Structures are given as C-alpha cells and as structure tokens.
mmCIF file of C-alpha atoms in Angstrom:
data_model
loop_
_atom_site.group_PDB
_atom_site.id
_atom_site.type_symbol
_atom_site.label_atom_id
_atom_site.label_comp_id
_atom_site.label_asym_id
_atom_site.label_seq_id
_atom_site.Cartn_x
_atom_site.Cartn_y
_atom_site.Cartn_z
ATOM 1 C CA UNK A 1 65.736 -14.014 29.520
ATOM 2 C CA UNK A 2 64.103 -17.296 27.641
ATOM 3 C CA UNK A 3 67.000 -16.959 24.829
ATOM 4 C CA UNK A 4 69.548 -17.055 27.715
ATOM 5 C CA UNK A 5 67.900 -20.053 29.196
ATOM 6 C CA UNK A 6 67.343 -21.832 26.120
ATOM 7 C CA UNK A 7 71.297 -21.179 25.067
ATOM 8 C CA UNK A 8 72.382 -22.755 28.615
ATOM 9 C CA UNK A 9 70.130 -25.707 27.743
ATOM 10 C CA UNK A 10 71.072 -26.156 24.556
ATOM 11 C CA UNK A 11 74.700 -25.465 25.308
ATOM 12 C CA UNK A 12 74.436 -27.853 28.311
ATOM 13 C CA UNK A 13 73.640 -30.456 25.448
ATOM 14 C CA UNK A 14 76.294 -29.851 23.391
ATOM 15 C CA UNK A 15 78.808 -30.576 25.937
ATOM 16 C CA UNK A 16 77.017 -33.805 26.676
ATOM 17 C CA UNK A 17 77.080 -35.011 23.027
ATOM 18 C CA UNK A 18 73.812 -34.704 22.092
ATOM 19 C CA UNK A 19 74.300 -32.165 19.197
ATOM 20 C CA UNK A 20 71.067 -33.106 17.051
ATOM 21 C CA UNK A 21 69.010 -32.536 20.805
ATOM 22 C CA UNK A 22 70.402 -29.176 20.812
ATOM 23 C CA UNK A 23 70.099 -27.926 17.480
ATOM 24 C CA UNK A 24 66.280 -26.857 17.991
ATOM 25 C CA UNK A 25 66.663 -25.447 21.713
ATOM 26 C CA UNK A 26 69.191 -23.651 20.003
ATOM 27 C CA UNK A 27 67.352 -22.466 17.590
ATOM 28 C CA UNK A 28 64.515 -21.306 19.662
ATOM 29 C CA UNK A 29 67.140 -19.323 21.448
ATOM 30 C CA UNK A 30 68.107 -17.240 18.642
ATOM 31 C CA UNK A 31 64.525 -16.497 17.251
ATOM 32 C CA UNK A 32 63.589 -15.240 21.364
ATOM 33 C CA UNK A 33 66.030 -12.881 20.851
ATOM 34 C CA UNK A 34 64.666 -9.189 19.151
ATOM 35 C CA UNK A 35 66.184 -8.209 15.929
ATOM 36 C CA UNK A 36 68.749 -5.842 15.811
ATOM 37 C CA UNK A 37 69.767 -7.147 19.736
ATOM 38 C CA UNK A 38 72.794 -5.930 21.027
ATOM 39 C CA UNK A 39 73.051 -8.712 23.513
ATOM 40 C CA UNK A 40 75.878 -10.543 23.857
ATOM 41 C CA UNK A 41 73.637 -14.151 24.646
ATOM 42 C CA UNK A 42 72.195 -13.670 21.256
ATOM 43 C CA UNK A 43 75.895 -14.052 20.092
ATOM 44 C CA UNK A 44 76.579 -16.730 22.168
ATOM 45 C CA UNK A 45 73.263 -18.384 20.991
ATOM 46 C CA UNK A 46 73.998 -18.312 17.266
ATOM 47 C CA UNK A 47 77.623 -19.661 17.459
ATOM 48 C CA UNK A 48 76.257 -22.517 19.883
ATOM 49 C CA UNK A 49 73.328 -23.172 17.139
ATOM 50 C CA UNK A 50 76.309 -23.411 14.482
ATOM 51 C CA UNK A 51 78.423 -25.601 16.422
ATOM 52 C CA UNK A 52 75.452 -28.193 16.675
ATOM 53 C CA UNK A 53 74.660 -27.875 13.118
ATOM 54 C CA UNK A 54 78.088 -28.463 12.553
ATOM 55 C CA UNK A 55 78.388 -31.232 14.960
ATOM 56 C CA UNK A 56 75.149 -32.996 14.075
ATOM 57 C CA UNK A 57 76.238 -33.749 10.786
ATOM 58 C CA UNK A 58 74.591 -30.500 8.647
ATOM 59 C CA UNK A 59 77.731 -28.388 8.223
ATOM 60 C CA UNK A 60 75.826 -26.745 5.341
ATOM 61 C CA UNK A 61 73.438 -25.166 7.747
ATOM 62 C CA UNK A 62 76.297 -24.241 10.102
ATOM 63 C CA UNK A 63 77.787 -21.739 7.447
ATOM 64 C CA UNK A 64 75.160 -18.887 7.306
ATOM 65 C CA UNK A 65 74.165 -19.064 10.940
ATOM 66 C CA UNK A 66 78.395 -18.607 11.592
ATOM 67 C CA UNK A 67 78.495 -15.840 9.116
ATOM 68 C CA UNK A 68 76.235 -13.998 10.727
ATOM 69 C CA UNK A 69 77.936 -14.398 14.123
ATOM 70 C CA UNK A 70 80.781 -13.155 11.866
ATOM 71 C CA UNK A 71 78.992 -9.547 12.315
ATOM 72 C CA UNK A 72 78.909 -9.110 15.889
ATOM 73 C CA UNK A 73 82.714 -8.482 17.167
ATOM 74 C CA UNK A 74 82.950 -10.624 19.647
ATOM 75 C CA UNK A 75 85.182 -13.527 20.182
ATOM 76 C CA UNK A 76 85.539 -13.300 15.919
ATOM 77 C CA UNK A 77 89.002 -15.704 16.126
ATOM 78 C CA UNK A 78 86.132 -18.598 17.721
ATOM 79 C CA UNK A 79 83.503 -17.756 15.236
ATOM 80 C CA UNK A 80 85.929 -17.695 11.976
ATOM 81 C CA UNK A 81 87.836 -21.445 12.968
ATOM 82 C CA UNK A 82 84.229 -22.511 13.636
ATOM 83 C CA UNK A 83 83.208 -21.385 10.252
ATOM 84 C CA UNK A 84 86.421 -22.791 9.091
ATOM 85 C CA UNK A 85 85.952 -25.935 10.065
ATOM 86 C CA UNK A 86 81.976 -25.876 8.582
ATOM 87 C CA UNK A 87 83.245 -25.308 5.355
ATOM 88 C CA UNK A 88 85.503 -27.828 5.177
ATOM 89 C CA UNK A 89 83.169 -30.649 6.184
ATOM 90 C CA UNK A 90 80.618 -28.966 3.952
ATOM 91 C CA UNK A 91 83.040 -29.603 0.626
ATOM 92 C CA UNK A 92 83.709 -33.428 1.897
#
C-alpha cells in the first residue's frame, strides 16, 4: 500500500512539472515494493520513476530502470517509446 501511495504522489508531481521532486518519491515507491512482486503498481512505479529521470534531465538513469519495466508485459508499446526516447536524449 505505501508503494501505491508514493507512485500517486510522485505521479501527481510529474503531471505538475516538478520531475526532479518526483524522482525520489518515486524511487521510494519502487524499493516498498517486495522483490519478485507481481503487482501491477510496482510496474506503474518504475515507468513513472523513468519518466522523471528522463524528464529531469538524467536520461542515463532512465534507461535501466525502463528496461526493467521492459520485463513485466504490461503496457510494453508505453515502456519501449519511453525507453526510446531515453536513449536518444542519452546520445545528445
């Protein structure tokens, strides 16, 4: 239940702009969560956490946080543009 909470807070923050805000609720989302967790909010978490990476200027740190979103199937067309669009700032 925190990592739910934390990825509504944190996602909350992306959508007002404040990536760099976000990027440790974020990550205290996905570390709440229990390895090996089938839940879908753990997903959810670890894309959000890449998209504020990402967004906050550390595309770098996006890319293995998206690729392992990559390995739940779920929403994988999202995930790969996301990842995508990581890389591509990453090389700039």
């Amino acid at each position: 239940a925190a990592g739910t909470a934390l990825n509504e807070k944190g996602y909350a923050l992306i959508q007002q702009g404040r990536y760099e805000e976000a990027v440790p609720v974020l990550e205290r989302a996905v570390e709440s969560f229990p390895e090996g967790t089938t839940d879908l909010d753990y997903a959810y978490a670890l894309y959000n956490l890449g998209n504020a990476l990402r967004l906050s200027g550390q595309p770098e740190d996006a890319i293995p946080i998206l690729k392992q979103r990559l390995e739940i199937p779920d929403q994988v067309s999202t995930v790969q543009r996301e990842l995508a669009a990581a890389r591509a700032e990453a090389a700039e």
